Coordinates of C-alpha atoms and ligand atoms in Angstrom, one line a residue:
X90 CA 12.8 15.5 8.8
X91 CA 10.7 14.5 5.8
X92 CA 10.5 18.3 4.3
X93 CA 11.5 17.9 0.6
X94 CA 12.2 13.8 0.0
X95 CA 11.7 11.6 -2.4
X96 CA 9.7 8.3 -1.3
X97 CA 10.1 5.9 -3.6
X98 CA 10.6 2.8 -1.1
X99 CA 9.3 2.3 2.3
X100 CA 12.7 1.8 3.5
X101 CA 13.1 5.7 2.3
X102 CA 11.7 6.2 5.9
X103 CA 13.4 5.7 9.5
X104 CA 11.0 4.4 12.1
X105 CA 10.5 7.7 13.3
X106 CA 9.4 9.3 10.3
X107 CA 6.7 6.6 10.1
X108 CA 5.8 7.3 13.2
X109 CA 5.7 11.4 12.6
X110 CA 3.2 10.6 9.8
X111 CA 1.0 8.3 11.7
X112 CA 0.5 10.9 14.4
X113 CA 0.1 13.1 12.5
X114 CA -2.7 11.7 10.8
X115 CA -4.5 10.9 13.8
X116 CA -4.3 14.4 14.7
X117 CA -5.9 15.6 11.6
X118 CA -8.5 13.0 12.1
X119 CA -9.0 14.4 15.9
X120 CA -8.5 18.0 15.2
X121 CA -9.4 18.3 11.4
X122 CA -7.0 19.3 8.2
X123 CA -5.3 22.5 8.6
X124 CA -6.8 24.0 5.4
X125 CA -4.2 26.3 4.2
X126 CA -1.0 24.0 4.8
X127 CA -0.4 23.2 0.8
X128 CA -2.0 27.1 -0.2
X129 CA -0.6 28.0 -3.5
X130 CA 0.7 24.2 -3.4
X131 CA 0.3 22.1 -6.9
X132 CA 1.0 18.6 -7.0
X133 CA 1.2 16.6 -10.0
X134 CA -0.7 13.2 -9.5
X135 CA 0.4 11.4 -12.6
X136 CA -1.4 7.7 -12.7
X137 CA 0.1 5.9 -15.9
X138 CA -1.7 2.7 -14.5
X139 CA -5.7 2.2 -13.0
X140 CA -6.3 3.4 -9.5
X141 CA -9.4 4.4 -7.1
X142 CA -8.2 4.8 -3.3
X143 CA -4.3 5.6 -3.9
X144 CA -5.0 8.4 -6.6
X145 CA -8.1 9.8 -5.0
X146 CA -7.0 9.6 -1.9
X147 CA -4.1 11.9 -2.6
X148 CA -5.9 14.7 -4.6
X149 CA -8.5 14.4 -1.6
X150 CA -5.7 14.7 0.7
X151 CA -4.2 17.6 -0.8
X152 CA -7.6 19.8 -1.2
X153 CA -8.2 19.1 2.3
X154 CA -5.0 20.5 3.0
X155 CA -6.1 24.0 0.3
X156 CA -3.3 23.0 -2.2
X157 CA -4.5 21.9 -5.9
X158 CA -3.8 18.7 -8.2
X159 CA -2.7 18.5 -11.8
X160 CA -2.5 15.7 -13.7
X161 CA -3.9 12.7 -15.2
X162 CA -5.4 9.3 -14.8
X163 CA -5.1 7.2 -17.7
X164 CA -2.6 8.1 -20.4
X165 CA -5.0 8.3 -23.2
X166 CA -5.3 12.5 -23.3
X167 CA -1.7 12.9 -23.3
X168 CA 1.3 13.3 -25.1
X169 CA 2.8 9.7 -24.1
X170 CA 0.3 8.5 -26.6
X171 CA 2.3 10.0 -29.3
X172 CA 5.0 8.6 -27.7
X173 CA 6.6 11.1 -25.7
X174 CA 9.2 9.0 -22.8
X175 CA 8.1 8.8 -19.5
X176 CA 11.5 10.7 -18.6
X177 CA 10.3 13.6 -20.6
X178 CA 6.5 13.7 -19.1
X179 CA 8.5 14.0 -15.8
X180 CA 10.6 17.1 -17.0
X181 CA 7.4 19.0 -18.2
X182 CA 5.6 18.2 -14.8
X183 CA 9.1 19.0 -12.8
X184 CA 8.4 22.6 -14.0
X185 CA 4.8 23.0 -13.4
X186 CA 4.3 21.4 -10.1
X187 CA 5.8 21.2 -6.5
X188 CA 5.6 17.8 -6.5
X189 CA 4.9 14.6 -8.1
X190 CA 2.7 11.8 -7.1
X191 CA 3.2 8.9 -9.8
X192 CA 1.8 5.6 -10.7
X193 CA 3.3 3.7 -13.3
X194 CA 3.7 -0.2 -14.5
X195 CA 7.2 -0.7 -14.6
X196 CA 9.3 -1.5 -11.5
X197 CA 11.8 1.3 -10.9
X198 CA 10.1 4.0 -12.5
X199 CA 9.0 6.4 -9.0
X200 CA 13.3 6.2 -9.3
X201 CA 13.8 7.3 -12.6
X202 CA 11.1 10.4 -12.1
X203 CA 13.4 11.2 -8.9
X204 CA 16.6 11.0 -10.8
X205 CA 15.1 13.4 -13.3
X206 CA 13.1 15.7 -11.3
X207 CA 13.9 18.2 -9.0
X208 CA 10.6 18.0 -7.0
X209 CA 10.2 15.7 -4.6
X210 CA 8.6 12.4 -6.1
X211 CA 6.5 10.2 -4.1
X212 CA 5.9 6.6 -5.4
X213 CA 2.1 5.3 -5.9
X214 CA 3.0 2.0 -6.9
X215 CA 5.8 0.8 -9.2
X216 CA 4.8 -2.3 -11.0
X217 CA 5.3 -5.5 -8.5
X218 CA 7.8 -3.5 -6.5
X219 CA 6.7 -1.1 -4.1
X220 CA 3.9 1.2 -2.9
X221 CA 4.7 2.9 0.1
X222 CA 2.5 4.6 0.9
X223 CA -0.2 1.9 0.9
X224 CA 2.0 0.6 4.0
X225 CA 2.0 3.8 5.6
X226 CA -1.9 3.4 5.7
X227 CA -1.5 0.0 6.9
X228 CA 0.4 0.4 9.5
X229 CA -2.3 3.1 10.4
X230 CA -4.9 0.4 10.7
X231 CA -2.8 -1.9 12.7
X232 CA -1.8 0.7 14.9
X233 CA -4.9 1.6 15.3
X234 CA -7.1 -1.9 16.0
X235 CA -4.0 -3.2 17.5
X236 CA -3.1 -0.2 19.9
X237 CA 0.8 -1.1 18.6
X238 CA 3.0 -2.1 16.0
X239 CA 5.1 -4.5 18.1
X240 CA 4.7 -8.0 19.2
X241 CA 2.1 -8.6 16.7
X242 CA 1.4 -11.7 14.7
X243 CA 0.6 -10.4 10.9
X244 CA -0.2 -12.8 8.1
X245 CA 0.1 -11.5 4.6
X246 CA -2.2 -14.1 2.0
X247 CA -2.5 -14.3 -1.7
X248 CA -0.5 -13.1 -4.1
X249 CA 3.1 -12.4 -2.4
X250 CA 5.2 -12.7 -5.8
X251 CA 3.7 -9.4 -7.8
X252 CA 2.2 -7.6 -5.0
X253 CA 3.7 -4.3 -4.3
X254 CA 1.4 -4.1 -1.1
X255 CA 2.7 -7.3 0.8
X256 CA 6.4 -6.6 -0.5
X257 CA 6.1 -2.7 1.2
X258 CA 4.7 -4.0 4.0
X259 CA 6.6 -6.8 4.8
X260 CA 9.6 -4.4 4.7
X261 CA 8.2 -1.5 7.2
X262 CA 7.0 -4.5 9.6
X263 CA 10.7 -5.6 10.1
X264 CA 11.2 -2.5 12.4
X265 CA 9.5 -4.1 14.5
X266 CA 11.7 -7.2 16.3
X267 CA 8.7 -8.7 18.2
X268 CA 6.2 -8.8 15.1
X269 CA 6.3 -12.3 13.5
X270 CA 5.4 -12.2 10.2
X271 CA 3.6 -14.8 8.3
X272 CA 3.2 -15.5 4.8
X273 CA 0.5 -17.8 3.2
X274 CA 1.0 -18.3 -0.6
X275 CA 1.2 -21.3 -2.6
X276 CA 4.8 -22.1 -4.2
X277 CA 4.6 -20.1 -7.8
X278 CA 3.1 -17.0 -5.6
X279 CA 6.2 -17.1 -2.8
X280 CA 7.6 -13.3 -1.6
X281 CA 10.7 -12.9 -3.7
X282 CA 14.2 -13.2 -2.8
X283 CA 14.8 -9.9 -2.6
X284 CA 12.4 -8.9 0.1
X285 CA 13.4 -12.0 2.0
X286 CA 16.7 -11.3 2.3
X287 CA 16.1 -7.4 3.8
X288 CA 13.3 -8.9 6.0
X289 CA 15.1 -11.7 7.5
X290 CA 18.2 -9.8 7.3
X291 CA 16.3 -7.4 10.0
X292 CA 16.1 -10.4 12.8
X293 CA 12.7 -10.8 12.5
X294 CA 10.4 -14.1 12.5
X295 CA 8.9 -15.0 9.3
X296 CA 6.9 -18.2 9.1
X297 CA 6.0 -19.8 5.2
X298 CA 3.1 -22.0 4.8
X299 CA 0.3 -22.9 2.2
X300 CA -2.3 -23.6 4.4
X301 CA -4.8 -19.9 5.4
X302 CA -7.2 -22.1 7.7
X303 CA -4.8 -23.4 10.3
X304 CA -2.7 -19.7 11.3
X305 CA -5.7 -17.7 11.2
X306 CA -6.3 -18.8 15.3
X307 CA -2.8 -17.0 16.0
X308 CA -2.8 -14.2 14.1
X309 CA -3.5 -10.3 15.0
X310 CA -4.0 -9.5 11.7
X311 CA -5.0 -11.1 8.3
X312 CA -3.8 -9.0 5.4
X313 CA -5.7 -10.7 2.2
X314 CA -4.2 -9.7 -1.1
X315 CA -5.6 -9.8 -5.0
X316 CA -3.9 -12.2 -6.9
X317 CA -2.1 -9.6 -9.4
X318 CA -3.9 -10.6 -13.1
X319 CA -2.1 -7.8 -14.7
X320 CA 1.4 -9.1 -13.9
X321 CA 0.7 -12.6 -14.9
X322 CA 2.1 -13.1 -18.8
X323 CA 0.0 -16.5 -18.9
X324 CA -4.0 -15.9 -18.8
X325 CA -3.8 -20.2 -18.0
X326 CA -1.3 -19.3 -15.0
X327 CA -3.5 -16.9 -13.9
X328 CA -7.0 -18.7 -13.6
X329 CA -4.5 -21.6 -11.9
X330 CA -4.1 -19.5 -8.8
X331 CA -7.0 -16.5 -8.7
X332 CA -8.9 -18.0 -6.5
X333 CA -6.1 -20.0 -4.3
X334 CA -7.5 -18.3 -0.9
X335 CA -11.1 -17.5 -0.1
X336 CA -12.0 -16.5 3.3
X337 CA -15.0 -17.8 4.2
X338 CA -17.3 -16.3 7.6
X339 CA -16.8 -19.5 9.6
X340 CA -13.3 -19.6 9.3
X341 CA -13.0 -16.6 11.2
X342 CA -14.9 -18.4 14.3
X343 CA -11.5 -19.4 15.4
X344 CA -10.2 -15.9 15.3
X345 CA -8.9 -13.8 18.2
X346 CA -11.4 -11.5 19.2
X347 CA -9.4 -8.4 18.3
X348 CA -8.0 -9.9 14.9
X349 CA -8.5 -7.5 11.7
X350 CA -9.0 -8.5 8.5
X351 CA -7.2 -6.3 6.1
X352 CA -6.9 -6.0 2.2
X353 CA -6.0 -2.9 0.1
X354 CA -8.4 -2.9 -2.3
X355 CA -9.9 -4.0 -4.8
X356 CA -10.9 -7.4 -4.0
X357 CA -11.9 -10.2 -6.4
X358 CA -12.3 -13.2 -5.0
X359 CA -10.2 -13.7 -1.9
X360 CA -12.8 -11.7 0.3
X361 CA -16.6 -12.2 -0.8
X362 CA -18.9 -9.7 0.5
X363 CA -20.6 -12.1 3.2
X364 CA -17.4 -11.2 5.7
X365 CA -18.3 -7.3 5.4
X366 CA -20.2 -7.4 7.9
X367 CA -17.8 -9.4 10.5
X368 CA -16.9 -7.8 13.5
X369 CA -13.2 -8.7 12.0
X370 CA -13.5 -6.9 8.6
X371 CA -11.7 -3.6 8.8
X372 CA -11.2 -3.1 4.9
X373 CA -13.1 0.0 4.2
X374 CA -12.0 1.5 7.6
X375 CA -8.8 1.1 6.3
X376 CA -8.9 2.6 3.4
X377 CA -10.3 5.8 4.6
X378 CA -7.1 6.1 6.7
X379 CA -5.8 7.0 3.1
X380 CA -6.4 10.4 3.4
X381 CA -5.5 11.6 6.8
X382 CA -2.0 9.4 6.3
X383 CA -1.6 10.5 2.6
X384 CA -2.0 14.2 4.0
X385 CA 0.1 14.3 7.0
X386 CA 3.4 12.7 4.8
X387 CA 2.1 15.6 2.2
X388 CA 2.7 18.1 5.2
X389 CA 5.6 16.8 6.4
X390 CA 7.3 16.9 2.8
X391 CA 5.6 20.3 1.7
X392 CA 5.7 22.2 4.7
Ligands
NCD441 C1 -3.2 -2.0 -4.5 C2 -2.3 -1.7 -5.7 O1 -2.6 -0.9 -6.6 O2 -1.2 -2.2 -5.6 N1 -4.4 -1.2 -4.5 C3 -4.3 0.0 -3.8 O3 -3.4 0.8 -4.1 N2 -5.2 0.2 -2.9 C4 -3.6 -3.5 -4.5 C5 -4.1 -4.2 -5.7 O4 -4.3 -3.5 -6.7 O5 -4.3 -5.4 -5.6

């Protein structure tokens, strides 16, 4: 159903493709990779903007699976330093590779390499708009410590306004009629309009409040995000809000016993290290789901 799509939004995928790569990922992490699925495979990972997890996770992803990555990290070494357009750095990787994997500032842009390649493009992050695939590891997690993806209570924290993470997220959760959704930020970090409207517009329950202390005794999960610096155009506006949520150890004494604390990665200062070692914190497990999920949508689009 997947084989040769573009995902540029999470709302690119039905509920039952979500649900084809999240099996499928928990079979490769039960029965191991199968090693020659992407052989003679190249992907072009193409990271115009700083990453750890999402880039390495998909070039991890795609050795386990015996294809190969070309690309870059970093435009520095390249030709968009002498100014070559992003729509022409697309063209020259449309010919050399069998798909593109692309991180890039702007809001739009995993569209624009779609419209111009032939490929199929997958989106690492847009700007503020979107990172799918971030959910799809998400939803792996909650799946996972949760046994489901319905009927859940899931907070998102932090920096709802410029974060691609919470906007993706908030979107693939409204499959799921039962899961209320909660969103802590203060007022200039709100979730935008747009993602509003298609979540509410779904039926679901979203609940807005300021205050992370009070909800965290009803929640199933607590998904902290990084308050976005690099969107901000005002440094001032910035060191206003950076620090708006900090989740302290004894906050969580009120927590469900099964509630998981989530966060993408990196953290600054909405998670100090003194929760790592909470029965709750299920950050780093989470982000190795990156490359089991990353790999099973890479088989189901390659293969
Ligand atoms: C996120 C991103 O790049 O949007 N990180 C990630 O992909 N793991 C979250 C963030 O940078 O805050």
């Amino acid at each position: 159903m997947l084989a040769g799509r573009d995902i540029i939004t999470i709302e690119d995928m039905s509920v039952q493709d979500i649900a084809e790569v999240l099996e499928t990922a928990a079979r490769f992490e039960q029965e191991g990779y199968p090693h020659d699925a992407l052989e003679g495979v190249v992907v072009g990972s193409l990271f115009f903007e700083p990453s750890t997890r999402t880039r390495l996770s998909f070039e991890t992803a795609v050795k386990r699976l015996g294809g190969e990555v070309s690309g870059f990290s970093g435009t520095d070494g390249t030709s968009v330093a002498k100014g070559e357009s992003f729509e022409d750095t697309i063209r020259i990787v449309n010919g050399y590779a069998d798909a593109i994997i692309v991180r890039h500032p702007e809001a739009g842009s995993a569209l624009t390499a779609a419209e111009v390649a032939d490929v199929p493009v997958i989106n690492a992050g847009d700007g503020p708009a979107d990172h799918p695939t971030q959910t799809l590891l998400d939803l792996y997690a909650i799946q996972r410590t949760q046994g489901t993806l319905d009927g859940l209570v899931v907070a998102m924290v932090g920096d709802l306004k410029h974060g691609r993470v919470p906007h993706s997220l908030a979107k693939a959760l409204s499959h799921f009629p039962h899961t209320k959704q909660v969103w802590v930020a203060p007022e200039s970090l709100r979730m935008p309009n747009d993602v509003r409207s298609a979540v509410l517009g779904a039926g679901v329950e979203v609940e807005e409040v300021e205050d992370m202390a009070s909800i965290i005794p009803n929640v199933d999960v607590l998904y902290m995000t990084r308050v976005q610096a690099e969107r901000f155009t005002s440094q001032a506006e910035y060191e206003l809000v950076k620090d708006v949520y900090v989740l302290q150890p004894k906050m969580l004494d009120s927590a469900k016993e099964n509630m998981r604390v989530m966060h993408a990665l990196p953290r600054r200062y909405e998670i100090p290290e003194s929760v790592d070692s909470s029965p709750h914190a299920y950050y780093f497990e989470q982000a190795r789901g990156g490359v089991p999920v990353r790999a099973a949508l890479l088989a189901a689009i390659l293969t």
